[in-house]
Structures are given as C-alpha cells and as structure tokens.
PDB file of N, CA and C in Angstrom:
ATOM      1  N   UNK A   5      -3.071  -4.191 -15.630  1.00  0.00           N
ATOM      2  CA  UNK A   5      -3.441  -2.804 -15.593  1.00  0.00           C
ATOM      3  C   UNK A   5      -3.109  -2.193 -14.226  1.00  0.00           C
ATOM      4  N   UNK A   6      -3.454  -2.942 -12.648  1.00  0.00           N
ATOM      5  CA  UNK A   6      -3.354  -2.268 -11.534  1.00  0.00           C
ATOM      6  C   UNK A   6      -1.899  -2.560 -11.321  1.00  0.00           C
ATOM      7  N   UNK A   7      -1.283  -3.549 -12.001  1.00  0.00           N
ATOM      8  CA  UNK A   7       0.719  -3.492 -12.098  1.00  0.00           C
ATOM      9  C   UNK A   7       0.876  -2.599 -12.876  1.00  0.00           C
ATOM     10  N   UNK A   8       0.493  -1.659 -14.112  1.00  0.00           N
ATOM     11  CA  UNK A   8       1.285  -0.813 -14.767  1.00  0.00           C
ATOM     12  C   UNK A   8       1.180   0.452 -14.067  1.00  0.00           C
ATOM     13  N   UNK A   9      -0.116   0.943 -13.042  1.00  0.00           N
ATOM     14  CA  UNK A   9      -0.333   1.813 -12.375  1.00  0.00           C
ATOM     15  C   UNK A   9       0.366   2.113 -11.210  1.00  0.00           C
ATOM     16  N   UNK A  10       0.695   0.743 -10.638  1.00  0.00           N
ATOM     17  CA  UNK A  10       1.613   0.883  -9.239  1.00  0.00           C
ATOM     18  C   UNK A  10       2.774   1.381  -9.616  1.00  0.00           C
ATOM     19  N   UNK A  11       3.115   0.702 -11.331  1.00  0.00           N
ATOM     20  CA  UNK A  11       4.586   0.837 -11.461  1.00  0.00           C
ATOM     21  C   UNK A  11       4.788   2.771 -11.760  1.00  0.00           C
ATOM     22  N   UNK A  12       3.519   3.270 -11.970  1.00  0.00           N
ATOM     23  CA  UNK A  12       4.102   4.612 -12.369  1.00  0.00           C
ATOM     24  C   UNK A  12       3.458   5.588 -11.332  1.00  0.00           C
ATOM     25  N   UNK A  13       2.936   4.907 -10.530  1.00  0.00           N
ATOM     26  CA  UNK A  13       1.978   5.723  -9.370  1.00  0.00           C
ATOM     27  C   UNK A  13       3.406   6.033  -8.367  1.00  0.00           C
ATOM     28  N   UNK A  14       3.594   4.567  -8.055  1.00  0.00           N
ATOM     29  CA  UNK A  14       4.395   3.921  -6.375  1.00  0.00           C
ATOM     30  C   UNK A  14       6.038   4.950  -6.855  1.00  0.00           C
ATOM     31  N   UNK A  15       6.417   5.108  -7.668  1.00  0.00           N
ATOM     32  CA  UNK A  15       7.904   6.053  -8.215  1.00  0.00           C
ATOM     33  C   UNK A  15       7.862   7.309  -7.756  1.00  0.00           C
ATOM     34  N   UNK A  16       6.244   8.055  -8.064  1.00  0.00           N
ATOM     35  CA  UNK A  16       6.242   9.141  -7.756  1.00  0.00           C
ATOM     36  C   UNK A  16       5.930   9.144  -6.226  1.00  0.00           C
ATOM     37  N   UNK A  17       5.340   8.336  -5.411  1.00  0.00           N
ATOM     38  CA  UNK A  17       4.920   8.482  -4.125  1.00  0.00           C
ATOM     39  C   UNK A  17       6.455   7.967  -3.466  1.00  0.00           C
ATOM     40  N   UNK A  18       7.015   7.540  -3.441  1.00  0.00           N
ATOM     41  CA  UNK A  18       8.392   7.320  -2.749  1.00  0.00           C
ATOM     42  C   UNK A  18       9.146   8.627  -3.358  1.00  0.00           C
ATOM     43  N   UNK A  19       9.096   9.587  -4.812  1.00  0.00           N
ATOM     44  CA  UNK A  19       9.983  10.358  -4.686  1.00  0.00           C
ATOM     45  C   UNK A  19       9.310  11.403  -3.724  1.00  0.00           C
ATOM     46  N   UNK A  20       7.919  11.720  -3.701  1.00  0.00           N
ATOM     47  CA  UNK A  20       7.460  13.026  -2.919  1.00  0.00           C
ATOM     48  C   UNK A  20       7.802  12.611  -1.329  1.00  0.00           C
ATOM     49  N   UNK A  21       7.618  11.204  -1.080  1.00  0.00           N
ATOM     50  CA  UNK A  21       7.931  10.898   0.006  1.00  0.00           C
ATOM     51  C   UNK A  21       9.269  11.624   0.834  1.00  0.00           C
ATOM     52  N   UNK A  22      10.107  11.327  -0.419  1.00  0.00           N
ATOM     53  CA  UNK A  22      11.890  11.359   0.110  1.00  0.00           C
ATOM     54  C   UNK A  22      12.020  13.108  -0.081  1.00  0.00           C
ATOM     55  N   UNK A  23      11.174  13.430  -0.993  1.00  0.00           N
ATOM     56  CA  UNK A  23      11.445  15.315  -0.799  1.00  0.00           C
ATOM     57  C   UNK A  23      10.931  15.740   0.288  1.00  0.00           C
ATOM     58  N   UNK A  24       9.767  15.354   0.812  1.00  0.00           N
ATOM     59  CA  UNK A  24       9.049  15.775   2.192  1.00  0.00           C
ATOM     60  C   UNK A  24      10.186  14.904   3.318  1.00  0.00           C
ATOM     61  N   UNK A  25      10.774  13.810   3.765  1.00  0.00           N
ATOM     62  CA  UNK A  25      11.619  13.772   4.401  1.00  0.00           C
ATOM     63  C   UNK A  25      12.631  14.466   4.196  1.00  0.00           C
ATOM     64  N   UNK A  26      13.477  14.787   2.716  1.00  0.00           N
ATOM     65  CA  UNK A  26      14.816  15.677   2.879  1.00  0.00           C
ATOM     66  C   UNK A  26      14.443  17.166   3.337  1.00  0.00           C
ATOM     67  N   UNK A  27      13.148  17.782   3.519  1.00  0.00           N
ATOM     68  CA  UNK A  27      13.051  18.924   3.439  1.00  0.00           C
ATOM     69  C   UNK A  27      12.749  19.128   5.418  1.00  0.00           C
ATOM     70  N   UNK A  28      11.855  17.926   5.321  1.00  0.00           N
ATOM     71  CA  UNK A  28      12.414  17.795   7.616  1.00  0.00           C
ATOM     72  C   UNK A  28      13.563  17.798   7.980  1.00  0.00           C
ATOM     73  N   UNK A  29      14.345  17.162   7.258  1.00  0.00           N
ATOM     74  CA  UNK A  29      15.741  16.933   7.710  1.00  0.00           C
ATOM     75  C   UNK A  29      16.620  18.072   7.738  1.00  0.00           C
ATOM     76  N   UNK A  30      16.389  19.212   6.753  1.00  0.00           N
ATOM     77  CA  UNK A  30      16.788  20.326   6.623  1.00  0.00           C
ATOM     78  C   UNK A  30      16.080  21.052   7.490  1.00  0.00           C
ATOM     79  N   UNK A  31      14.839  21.325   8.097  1.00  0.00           N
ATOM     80  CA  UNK A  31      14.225  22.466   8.787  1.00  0.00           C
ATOM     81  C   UNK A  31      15.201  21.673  10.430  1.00  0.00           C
ATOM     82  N   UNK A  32      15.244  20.298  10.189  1.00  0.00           N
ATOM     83  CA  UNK A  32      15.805  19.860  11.613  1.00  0.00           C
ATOM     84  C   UNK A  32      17.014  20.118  12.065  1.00  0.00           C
ATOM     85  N   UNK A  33      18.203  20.355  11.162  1.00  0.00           N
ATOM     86  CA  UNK A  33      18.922  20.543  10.902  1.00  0.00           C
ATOM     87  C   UNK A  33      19.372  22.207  10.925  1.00  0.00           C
ATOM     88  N   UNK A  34      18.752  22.753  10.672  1.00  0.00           N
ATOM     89  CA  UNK A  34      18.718  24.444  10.840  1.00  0.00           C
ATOM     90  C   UNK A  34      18.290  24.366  12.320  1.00  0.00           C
ATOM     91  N   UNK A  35      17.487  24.261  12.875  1.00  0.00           N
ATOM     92  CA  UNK A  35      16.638  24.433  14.054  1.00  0.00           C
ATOM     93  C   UNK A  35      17.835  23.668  14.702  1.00  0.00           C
ATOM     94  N   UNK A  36      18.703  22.954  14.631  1.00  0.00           N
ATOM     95  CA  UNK A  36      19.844  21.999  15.430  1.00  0.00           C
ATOM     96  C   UNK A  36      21.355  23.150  15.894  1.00  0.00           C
ATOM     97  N   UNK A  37      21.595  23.467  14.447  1.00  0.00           N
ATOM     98  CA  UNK A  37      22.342  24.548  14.614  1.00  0.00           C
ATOM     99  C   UNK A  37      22.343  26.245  15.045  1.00  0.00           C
ATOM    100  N   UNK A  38      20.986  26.585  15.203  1.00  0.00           N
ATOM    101  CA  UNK A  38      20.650  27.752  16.039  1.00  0.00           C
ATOM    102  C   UNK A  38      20.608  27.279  17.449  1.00  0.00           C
ATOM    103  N   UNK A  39      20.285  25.988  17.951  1.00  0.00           N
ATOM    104  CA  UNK A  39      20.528  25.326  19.303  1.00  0.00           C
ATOM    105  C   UNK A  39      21.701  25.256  19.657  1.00  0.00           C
ATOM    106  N   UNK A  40      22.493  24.956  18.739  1.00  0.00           N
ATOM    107  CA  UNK A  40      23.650  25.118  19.352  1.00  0.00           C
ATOM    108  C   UNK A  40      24.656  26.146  19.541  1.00  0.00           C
ATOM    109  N   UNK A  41      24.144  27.134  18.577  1.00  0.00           N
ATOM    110  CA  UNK A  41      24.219  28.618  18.489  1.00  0.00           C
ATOM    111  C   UNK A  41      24.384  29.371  19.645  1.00  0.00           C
ATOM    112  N   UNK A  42      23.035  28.954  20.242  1.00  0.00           N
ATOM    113  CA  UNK A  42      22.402  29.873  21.481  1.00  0.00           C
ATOM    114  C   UNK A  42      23.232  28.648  22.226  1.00  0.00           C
ATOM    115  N   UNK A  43      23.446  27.584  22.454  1.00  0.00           N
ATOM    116  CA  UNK A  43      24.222  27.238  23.507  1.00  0.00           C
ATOM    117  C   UNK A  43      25.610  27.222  23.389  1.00  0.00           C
ATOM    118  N   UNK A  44      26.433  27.591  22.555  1.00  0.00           N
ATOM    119  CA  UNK A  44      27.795  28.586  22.599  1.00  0.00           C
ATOM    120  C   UNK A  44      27.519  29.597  23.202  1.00  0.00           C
ATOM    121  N   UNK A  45      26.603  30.497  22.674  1.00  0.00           N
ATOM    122  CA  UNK A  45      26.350  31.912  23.529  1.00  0.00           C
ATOM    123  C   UNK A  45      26.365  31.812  24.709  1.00  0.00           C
ATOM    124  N   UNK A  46      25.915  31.402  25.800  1.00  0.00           N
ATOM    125  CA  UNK A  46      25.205  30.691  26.823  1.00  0.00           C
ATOM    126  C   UNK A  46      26.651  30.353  27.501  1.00  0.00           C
ATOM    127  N   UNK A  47      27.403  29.235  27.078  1.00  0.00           N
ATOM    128  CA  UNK A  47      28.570  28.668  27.742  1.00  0.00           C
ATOM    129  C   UNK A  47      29.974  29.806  27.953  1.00  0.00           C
ATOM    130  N   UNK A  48      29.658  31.100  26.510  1.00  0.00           N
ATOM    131  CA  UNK A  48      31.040  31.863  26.576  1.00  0.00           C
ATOM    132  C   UNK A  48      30.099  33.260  27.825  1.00  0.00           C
ATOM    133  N   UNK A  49      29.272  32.974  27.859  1.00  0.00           N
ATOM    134  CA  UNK A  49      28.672  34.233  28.703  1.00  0.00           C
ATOM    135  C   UNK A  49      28.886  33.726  30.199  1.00  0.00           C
ATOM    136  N   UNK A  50      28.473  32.470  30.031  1.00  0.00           N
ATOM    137  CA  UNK A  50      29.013  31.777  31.468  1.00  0.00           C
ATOM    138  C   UNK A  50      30.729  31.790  31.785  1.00  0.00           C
ATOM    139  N   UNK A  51      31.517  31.264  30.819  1.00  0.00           N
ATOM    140  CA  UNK A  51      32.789  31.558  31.117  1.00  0.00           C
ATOM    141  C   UNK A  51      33.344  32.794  31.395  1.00  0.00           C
ATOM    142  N   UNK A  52      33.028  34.002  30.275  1.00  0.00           N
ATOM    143  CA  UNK A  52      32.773  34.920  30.724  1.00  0.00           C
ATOM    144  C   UNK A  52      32.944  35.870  32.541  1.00  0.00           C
ATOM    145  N   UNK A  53      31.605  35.035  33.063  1.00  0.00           N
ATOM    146  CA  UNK A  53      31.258  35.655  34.286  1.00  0.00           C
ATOM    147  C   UNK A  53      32.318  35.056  35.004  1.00  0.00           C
ATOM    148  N   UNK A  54      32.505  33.484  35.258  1.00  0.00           N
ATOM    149  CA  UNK A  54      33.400  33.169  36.039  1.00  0.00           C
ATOM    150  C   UNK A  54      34.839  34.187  35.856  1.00  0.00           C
ATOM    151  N   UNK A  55      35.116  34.006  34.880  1.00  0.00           N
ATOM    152  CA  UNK A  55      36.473  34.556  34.391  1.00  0.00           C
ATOM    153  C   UNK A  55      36.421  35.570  35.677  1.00  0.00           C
ATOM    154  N   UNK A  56      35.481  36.463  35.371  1.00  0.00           N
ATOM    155  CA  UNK A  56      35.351  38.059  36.189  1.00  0.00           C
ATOM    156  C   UNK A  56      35.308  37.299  37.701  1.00  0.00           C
ATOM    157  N   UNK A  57      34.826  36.680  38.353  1.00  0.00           N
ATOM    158  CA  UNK A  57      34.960  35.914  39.249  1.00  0.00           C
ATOM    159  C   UNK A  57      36.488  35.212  40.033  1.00  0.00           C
ATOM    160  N   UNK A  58      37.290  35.663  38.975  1.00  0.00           N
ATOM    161  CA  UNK A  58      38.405  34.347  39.157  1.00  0.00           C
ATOM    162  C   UNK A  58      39.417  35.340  39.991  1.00  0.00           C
ATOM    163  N   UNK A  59      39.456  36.778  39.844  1.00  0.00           N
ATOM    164  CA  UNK A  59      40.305  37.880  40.672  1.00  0.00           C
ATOM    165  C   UNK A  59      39.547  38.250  42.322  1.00  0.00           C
ATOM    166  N   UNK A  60      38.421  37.579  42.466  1.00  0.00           N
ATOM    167  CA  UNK A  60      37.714  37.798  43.605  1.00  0.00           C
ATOM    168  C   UNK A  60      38.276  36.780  44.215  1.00  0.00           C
ATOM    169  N   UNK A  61      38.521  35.296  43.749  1.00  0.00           N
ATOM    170  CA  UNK A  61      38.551  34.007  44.476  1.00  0.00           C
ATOM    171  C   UNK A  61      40.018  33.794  44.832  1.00  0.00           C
ATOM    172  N   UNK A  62      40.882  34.609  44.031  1.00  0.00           N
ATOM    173  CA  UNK A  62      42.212  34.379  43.863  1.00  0.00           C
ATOM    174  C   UNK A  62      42.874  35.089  44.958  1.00  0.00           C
ATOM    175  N   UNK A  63      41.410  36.528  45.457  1.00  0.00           N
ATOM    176  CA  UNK A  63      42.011  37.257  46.797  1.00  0.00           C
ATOM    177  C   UNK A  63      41.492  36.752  48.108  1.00  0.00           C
ATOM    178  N   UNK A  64      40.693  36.655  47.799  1.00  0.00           N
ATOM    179  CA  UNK A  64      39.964  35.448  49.288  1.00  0.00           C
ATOM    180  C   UNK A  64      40.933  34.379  49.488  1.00  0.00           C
ATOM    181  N   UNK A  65      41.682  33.551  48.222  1.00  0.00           N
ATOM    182  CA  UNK A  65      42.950  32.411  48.500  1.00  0.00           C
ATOM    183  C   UNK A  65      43.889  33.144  48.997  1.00  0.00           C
ATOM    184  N   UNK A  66      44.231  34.037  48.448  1.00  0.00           N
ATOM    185  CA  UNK A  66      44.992  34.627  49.172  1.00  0.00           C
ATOM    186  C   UNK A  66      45.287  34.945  50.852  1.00  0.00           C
ATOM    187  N   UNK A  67      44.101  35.681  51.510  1.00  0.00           N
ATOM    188  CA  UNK A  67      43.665  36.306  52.506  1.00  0.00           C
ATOM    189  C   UNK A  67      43.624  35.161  53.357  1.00  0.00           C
ATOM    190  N   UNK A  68      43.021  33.659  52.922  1.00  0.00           N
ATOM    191  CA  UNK A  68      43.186  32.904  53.997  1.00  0.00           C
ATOM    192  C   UNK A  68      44.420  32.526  53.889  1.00  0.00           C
ATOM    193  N   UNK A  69      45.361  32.051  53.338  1.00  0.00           N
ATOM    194  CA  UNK A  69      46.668  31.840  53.148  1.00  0.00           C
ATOM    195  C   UNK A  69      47.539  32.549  54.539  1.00  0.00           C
ATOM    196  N   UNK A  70      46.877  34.218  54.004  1.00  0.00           N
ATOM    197  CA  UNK A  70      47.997  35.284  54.705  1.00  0.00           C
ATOM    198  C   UNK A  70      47.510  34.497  56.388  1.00  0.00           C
ATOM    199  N   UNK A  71      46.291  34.681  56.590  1.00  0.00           N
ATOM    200  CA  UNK A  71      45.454  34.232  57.784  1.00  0.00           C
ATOM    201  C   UNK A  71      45.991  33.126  58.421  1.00  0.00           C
ATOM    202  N   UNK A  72      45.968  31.625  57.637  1.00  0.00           N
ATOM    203  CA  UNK A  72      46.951  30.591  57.742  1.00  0.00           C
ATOM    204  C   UNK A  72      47.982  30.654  58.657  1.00  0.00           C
ATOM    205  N   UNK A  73      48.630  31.536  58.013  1.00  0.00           N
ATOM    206  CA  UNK A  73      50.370  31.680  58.144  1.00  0.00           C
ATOM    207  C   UNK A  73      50.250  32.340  59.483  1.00  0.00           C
ATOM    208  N   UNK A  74      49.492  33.751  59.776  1.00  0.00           N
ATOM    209  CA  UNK A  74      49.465  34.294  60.828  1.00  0.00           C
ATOM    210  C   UNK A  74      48.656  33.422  62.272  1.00  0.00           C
ATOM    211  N   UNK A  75      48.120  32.779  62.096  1.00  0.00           N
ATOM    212  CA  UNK A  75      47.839  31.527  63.421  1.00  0.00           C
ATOM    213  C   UNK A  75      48.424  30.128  63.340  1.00  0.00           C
ATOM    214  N   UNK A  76      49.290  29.841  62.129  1.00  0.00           N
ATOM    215  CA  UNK A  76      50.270  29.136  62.408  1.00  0.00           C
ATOM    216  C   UNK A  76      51.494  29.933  63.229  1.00  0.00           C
ATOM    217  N   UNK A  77      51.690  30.963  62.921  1.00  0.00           N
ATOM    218  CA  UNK A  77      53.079  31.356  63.657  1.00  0.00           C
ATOM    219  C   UNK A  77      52.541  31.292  65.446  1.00  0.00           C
ATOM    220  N   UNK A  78      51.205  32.154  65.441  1.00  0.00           N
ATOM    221  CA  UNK A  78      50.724  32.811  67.065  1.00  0.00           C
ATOM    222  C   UNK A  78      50.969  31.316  67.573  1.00  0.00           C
ATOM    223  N   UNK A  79      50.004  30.036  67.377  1.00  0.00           N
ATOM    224  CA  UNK A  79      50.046  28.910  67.352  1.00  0.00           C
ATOM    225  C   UNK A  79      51.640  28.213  67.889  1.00  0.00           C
ATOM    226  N   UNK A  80      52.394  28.295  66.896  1.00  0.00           N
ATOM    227  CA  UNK A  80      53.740  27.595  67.555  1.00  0.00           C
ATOM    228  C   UNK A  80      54.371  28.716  68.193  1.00  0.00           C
ATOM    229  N   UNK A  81      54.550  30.211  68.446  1.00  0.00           N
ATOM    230  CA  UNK A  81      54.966  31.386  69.575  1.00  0.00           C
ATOM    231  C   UNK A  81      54.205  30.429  70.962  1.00  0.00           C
ATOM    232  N   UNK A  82      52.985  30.174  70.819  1.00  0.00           N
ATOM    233  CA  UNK A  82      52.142  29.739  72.254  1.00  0.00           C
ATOM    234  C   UNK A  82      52.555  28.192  72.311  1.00  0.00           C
ATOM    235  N   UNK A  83      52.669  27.227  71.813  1.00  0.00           N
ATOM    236  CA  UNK A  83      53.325  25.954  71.703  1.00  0.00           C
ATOM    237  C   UNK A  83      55.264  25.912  72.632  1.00  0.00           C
ATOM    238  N   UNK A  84      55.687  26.913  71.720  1.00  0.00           N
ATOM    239  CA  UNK A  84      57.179  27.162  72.349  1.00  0.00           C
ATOM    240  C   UNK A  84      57.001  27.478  73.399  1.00  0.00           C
ATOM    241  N   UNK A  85      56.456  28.356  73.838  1.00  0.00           N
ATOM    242  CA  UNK A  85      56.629  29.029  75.333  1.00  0.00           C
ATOM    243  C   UNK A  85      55.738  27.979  76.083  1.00  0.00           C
ATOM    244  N   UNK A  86      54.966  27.280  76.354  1.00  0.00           N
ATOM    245  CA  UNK A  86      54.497  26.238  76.949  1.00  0.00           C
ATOM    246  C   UNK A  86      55.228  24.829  77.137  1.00  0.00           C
ATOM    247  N   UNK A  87      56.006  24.878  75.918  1.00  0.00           N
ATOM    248  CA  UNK A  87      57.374  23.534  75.656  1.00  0.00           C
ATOM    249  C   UNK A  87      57.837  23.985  76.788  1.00  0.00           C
ATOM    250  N   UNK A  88      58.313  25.395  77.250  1.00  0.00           N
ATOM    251  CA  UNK A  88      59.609  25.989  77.530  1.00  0.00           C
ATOM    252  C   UNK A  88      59.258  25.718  79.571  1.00  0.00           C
ATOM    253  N   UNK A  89      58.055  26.382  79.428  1.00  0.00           N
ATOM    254  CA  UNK A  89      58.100  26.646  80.971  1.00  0.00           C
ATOM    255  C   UNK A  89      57.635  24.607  81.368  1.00  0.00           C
ATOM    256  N   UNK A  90      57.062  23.939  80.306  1.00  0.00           N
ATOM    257  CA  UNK A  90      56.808  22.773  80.910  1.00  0.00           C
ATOM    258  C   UNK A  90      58.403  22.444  81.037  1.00  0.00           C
ATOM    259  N   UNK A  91      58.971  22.221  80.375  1.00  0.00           N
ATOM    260  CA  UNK A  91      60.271  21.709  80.127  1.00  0.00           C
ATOM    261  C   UNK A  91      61.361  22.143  81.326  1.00  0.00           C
ATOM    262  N   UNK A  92      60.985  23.109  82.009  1.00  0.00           N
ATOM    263  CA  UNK A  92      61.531  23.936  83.040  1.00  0.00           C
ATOM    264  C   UNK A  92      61.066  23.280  84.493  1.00  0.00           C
ATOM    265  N   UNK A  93      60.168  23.191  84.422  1.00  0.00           N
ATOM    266  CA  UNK A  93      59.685  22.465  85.544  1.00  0.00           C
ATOM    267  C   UNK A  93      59.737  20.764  85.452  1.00  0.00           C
ATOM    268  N   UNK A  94      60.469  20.512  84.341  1.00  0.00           N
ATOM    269  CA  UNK A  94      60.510  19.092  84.378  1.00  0.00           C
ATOM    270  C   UNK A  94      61.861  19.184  84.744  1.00  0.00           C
ATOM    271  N   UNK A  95      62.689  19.622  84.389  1.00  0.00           N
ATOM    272  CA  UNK A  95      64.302  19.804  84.835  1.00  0.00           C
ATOM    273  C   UNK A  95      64.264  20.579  86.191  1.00  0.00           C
ATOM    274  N   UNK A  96      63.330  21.500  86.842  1.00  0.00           N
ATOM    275  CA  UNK A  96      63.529  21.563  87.817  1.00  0.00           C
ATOM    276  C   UNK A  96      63.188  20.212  89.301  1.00  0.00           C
ATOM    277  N   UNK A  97      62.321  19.565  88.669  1.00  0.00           N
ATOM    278  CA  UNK A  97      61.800  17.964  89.363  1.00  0.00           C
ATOM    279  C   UNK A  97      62.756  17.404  89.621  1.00  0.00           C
ATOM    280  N   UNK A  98      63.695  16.959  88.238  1.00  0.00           N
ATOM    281  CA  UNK A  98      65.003  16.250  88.090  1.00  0.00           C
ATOM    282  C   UNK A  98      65.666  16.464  88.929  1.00  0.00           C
ATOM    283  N   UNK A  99      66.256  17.934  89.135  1.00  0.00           N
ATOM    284  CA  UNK A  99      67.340  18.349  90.136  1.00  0.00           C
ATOM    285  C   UNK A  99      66.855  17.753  91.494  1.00  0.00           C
ATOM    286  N   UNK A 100      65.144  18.193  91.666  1.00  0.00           N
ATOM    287  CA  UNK A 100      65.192  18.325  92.829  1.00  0.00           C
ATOM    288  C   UNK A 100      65.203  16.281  93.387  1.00  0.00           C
ATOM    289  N   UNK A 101      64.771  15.685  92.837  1.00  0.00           N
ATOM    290  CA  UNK A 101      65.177  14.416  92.947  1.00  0.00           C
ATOM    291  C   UNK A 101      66.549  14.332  92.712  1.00  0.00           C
ATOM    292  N   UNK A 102      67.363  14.582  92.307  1.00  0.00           N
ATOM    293  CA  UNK A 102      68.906  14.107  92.304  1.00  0.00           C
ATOM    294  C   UNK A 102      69.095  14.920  93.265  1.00  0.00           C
ATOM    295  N   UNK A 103      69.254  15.456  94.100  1.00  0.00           N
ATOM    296  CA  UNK A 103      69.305  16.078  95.251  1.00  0.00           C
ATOM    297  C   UNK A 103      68.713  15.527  96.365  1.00  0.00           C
ATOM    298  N   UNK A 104      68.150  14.594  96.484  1.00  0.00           N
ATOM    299  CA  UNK A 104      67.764  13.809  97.394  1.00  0.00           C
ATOM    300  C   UNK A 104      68.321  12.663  97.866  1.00  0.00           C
TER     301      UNK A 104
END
C-alpha cells in the first residue's frame, strides 16, 4: 500500500519539482540577459566617450611631437656651435704646438 502511494505520490513531486526549477531557470535567465543588456549599454557609452576623447589625445600627440622636433633642432644648433668653437681651439693648440 505505502509502495503503490510512493509510486503515484513521488511522479508528481519530481514533476512539480522540475516545473518550479524550469520556471527559476527562466526568471534566471531573463534577469541574465537584461544584465547583459545594461552592460552593452554601459561598454558602447564608454566607447562612446573615449571615441570623443581620441581628437583631444591625437592633438596633445601631436603638440609634443611639434615640441620634440623644436628642442631637438635648438639642442643640436647649441651642440654644433659648441663642436665648432671647441674644435677651434683644439686646432688652434695643434698649431700652436707644431710651432714650437
């Protein structure tokens, strides 16, 4: 008698079982994809901003670049002329020792 009861009790408690799990799995599942919803939103709003960002950074690269270039040149103008007058007074040494 308590085997013919399990056998028609225990069928229905594993199926309500598996409808109350498929029906979590679905609210989990919805609630998964609005998460990821809002975190697309989130990542293109962020790309977004950078994007707008990317013509600010591209002139600042720029500006030091130009900057660069302009104290590399002052830089070797002041390098040459220091080569020049050292180099002058080293050939003037020379002479003056071969002249001796």
């Amino acid at each position: 008698m308590f085997y013919e009861f399990l056998q028609m009790f225990l069928p229905i408690i594993i199926y309500l079982l598996l409808i109350a799990v498929l029906i979590i799995a679905i609210i989990i599942g919805i609630k998964c994809v609005t998460l990821l919803n809002n975190v697309n939103h989130l990542t293109e709003s962020i790309s977004d901003k950078v994007d707008s960002l990317n013509g600010l950074f591209r002139a600042i690269d720029f500006a030091t670049d130009k900057v660069s270039e302009v104290t590399t040149k002052i830089v070797d103008t002041i390098v040459s002329g220091v080569s020049k007058v050292v180099h002058r007074k080293s050939k003037k040494e020379k002479e003056e020792e071969e002249d001796l």
